[in-house]
Each structure stands twice: as structure tokens, then as C-alpha cells.
CSV table of C-alpha atoms in Angstrom, one decimal:
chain,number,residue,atom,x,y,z
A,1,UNK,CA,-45.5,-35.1,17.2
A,2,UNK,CA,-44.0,-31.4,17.4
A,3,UNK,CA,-41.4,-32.6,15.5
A,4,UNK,CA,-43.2,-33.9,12.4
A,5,UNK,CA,-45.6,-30.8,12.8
A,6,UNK,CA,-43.0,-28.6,12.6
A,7,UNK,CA,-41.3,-30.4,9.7
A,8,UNK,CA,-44.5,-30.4,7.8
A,9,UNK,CA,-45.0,-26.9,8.2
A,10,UNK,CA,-41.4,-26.3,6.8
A,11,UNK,CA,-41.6,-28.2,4.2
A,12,UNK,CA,-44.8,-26.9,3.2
A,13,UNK,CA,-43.5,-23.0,3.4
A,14,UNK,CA,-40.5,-24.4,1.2
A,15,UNK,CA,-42.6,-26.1,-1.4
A,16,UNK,CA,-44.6,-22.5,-1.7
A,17,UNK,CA,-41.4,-20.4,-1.8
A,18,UNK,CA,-39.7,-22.3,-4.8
A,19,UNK,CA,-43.1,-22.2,-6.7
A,20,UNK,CA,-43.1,-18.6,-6.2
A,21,UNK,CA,-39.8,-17.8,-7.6
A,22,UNK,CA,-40.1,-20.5,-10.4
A,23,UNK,CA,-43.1,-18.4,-11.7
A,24,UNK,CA,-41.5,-15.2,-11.4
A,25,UNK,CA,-38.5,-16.7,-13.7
A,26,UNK,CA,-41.2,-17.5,-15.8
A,27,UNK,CA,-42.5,-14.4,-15.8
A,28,UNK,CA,-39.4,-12.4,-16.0
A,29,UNK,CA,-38.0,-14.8,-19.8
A,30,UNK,CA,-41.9,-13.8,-20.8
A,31,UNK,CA,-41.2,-10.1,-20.3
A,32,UNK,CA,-37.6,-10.6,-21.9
A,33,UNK,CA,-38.9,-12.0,-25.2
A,34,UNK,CA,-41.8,-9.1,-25.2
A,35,UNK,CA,-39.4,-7.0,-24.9
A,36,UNK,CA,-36.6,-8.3,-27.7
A,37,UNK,CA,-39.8,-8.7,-29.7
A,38,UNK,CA,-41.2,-5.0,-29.7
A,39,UNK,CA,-37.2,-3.7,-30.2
A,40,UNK,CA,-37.0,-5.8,-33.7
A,41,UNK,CA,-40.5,-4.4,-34.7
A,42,UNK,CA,-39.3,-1.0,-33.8
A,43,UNK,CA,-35.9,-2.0,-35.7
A,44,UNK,CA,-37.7,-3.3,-39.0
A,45,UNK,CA,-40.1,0.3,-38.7
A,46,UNK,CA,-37.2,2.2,-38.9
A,47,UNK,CA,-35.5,0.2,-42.4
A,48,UNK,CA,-32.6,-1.7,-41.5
A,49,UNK,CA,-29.7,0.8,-43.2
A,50,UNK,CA,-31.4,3.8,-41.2
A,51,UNK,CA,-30.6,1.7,-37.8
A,52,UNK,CA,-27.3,0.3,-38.8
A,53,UNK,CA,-26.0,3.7,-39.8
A,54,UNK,CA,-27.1,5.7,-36.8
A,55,UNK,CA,-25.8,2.9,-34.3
A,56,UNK,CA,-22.9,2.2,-36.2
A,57,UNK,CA,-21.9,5.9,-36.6
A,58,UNK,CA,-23.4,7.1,-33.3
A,59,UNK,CA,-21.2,4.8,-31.4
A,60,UNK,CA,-18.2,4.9,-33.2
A,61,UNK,CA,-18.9,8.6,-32.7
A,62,UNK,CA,-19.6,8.2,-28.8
A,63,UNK,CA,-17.0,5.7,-28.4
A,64,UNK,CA,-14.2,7.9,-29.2
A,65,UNK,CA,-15.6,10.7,-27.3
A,66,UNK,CA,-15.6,9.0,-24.4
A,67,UNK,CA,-12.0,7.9,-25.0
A,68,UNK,CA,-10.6,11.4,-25.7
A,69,UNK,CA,-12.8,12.1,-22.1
A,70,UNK,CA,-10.7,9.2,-20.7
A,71,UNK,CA,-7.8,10.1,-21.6
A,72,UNK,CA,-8.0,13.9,-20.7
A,73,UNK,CA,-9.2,13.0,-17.0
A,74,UNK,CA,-6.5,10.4,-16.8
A,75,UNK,CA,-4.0,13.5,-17.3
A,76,UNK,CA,-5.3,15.6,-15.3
A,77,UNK,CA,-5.3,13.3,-12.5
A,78,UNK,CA,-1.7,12.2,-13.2
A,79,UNK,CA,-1.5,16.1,-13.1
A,80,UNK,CA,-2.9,16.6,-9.8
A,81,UNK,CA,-1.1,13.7,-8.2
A,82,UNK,CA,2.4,15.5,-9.0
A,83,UNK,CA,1.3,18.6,-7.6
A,84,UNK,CA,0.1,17.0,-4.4
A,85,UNK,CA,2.9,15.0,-4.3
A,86,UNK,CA,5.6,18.8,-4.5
A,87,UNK,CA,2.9,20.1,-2.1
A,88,UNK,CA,3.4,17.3,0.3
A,89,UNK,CA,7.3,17.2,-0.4
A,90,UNK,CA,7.7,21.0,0.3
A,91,UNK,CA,5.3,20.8,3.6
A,92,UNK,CA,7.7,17.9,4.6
A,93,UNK,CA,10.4,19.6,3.9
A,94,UNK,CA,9.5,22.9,5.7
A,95,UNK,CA,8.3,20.8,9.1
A,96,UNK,CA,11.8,19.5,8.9
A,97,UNK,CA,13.7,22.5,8.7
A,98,UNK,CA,11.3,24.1,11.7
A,99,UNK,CA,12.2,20.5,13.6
A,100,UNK,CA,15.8,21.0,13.0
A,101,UNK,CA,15.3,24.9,14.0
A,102,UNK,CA,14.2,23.7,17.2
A,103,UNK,CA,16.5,21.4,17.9
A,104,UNK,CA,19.5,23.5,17.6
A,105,UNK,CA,17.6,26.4,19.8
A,106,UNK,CA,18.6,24.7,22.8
A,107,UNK,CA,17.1,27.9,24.6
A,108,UNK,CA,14.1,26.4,25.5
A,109,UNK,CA,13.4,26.0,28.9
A,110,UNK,CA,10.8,23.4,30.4
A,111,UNK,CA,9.4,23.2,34.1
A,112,UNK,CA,8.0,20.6,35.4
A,113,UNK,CA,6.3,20.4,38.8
A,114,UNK,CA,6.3,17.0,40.6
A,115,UNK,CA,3.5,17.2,43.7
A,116,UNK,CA,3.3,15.5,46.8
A,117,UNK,CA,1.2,12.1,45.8
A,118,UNK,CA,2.0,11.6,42.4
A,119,UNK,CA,2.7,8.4,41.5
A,120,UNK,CA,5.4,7.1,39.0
A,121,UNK,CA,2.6,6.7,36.0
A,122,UNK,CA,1.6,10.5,36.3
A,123,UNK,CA,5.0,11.6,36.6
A,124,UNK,CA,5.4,9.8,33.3
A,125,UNK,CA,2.7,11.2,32.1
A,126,UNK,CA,3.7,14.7,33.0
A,127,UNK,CA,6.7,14.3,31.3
A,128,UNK,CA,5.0,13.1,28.1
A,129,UNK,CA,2.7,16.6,28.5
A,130,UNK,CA,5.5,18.4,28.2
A,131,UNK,CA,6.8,17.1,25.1
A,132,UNK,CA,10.2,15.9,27.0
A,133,UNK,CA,9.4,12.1,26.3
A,134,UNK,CA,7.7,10.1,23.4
A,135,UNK,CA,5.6,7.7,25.5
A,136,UNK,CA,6.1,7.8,29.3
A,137,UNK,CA,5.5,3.9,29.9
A,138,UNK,CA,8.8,3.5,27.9
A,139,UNK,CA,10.0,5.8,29.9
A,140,UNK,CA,9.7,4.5,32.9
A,141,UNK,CA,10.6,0.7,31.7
A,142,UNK,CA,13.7,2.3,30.6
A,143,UNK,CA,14.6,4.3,33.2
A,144,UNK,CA,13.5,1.8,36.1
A,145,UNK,CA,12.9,5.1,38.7
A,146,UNK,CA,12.0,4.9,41.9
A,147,UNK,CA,9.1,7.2,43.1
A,148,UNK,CA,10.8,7.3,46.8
A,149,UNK,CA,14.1,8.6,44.6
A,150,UNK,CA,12.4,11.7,43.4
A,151,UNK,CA,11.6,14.9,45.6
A,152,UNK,CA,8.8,17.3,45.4
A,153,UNK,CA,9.8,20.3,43.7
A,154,UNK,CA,10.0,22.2,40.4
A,155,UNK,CA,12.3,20.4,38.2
A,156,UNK,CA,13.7,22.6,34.9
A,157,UNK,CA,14.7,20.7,31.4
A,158,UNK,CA,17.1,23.1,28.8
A,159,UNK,CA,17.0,21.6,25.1
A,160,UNK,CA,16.1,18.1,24.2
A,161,UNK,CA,16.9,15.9,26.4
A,162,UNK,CA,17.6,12.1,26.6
A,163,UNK,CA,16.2,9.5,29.2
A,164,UNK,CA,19.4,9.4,31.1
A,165,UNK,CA,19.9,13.0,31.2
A,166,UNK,CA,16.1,13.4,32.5
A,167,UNK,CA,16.3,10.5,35.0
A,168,UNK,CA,19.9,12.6,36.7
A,169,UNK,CA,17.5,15.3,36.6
A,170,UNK,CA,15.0,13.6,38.5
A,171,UNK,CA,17.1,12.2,41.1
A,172,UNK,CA,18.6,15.3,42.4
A,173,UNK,CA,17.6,18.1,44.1
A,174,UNK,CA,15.2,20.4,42.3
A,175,UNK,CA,16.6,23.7,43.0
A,176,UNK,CA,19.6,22.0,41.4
A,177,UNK,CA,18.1,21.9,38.3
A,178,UNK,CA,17.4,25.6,38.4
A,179,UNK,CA,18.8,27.1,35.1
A,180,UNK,CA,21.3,29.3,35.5
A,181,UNK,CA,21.0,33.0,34.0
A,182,UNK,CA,23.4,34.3,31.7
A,183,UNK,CA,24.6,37.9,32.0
A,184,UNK,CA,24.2,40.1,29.3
């Protein structure tokens, strides 16, 4: 018996729903024709060249505004994209010559200090703070090293260098690594 109850009920808060928004369409094509009824009254008031004239010549008028608008904003956007697109160029341009810069001062010097406890991961990690490696779990896939390989100790890094070159590093003694001071 729940079931039909609850079936009844639904159908009855249906049957009311669909009654409701049939008279609102009603409603809403009454108000339409009031409306298109009151706008040729206002129309007819007026004389019918007075209205034909001042749309016809008001929205010609306004129609070609708005085109010349168009058109003007459409330039000055194609405008603005060329200048964003030199300012992005130059910009690219000037991080490349700094990145080339860099690369060819080979002066730089980087230490890195491997502790007692540090696991493979954070010694990846390490090396991916200090900007000598890209991502440090590529690294170490790469690489394959061995924490038991690698001593404690302060490990230095001249220039940019690649994984092999860091993994010889790594697997010989740290004072080894020690750069070497050139007299002047």
C-alpha cells in the first residue's frame, strides 16, 4: 500500500506542476500580445513616416557607428597582440642570452653536503635544490647509485654538469672533488 500511496502522491504533485506552468505560458502569450498591442498604438500616435524615418535613419545611423567602433577595436587589438608578441620575443630572447651567459661562465662553483642518514631520494633531492639536475627521480633511474657507494662529505660541482659526470663525483672521495684554486 506504500507503494500506490506514494505513486498517488507523485502523480498528484506532477498533475499540479504542469498546470502551473501551462498557466504561466498562458499568461506570459497574454502579456506578449498586450505588449505588441500598446507598441502599434504607440506607433500609429506617432504617424507612420515620423517612425519609419527615425528607425530607419537612427539605425542606419547607429549601425555604422557601431561598425566603425568594430572595426577600430579590432585594430587596436591586432595592435596590441604585435606588441605583446616583440615584448614576449625580446624577453625570450634576453633569458636566452643570460642562459647562454651562464653556461659558458663555467666559474660557478656548487657544494653540496651529503650527511650521515640521507637516503638516496633526498640526495636526489639535494641535487635538484641545487639546480645541478632537472628532476632527481630521473636522476637516480638513470644513474642506478648506490647509497652504500657514496661517502659523507662535501661534494663540489664546477659548470654544468651531466649525470655521468655527477655520479663520478659522487662515487669518489669528497675532498677529491675539492676545486682547485688558480693562482693569480
Amino acid at each position: 500500500m506504500f507503494k500506490e500511496r506514494s505513486f498517488v502522491l507523485g502523480l498528484g504533485l506532477g498533475v499540479m506542476a504542469g498546470v502551473l506552468l501551462l498557466q504561466l505560458m498562458i499568461s506570459a502569450d497574454v502579456q506578449q500580445t498586450k505588449a505588441d498591442w500598446i507598441a502599434s498604438e504607440v506607433s500609429e500616435a506617432k504617424g507612420p513616416k515620423e517612425s519609419s524615418n527615425e528607425a530607419n535613419g537612427g539605425e542606419s545611423q547607429e549601425l555604422s557607428r557601431l561598425k566603425q567602433e568594430i572595426e577600430a577595436l579590432k585594430q587596436e587589438q591586432e595592435k596590441q597582440q604585435g606588441e605583446q608578441q616583440k615584448a614576449v620575443e625580446e624577453a625570450l630572447a634576453k633569458q636566452r642570452s643570460e642562459l647562454e651567459a651562464e653556461r659558458e661562465n663555467n666559474s660557478r662553483i656548487w657544494a653540496v653536503t651529503i650527511r650521515k642518514g640521507m637516503g638516496m631520494k633526498e640526495i636526489g633531492i639535494l641535487l635538484e635544490d641545487a639546480a645541478l639536475v632537472e628532476d632527481a627521480s630521473a636522476f637516480l633511474k638513470e644513474t642506478r647509485l648506490s647509497r652504500n657507494r657514496i661517502r659523507n662529505g662535501k661534494y663540489y660541482f664546477t659548470g654544468f654538469a651531466d649525470y655521468d659526470e655527477i655520479k663520478k663525483t659522487l662515487l669518489r672521495d669528497p675532498l677529491l672533488s675539492r676545486p682547485v684554486k688558480e693562482e693569480q
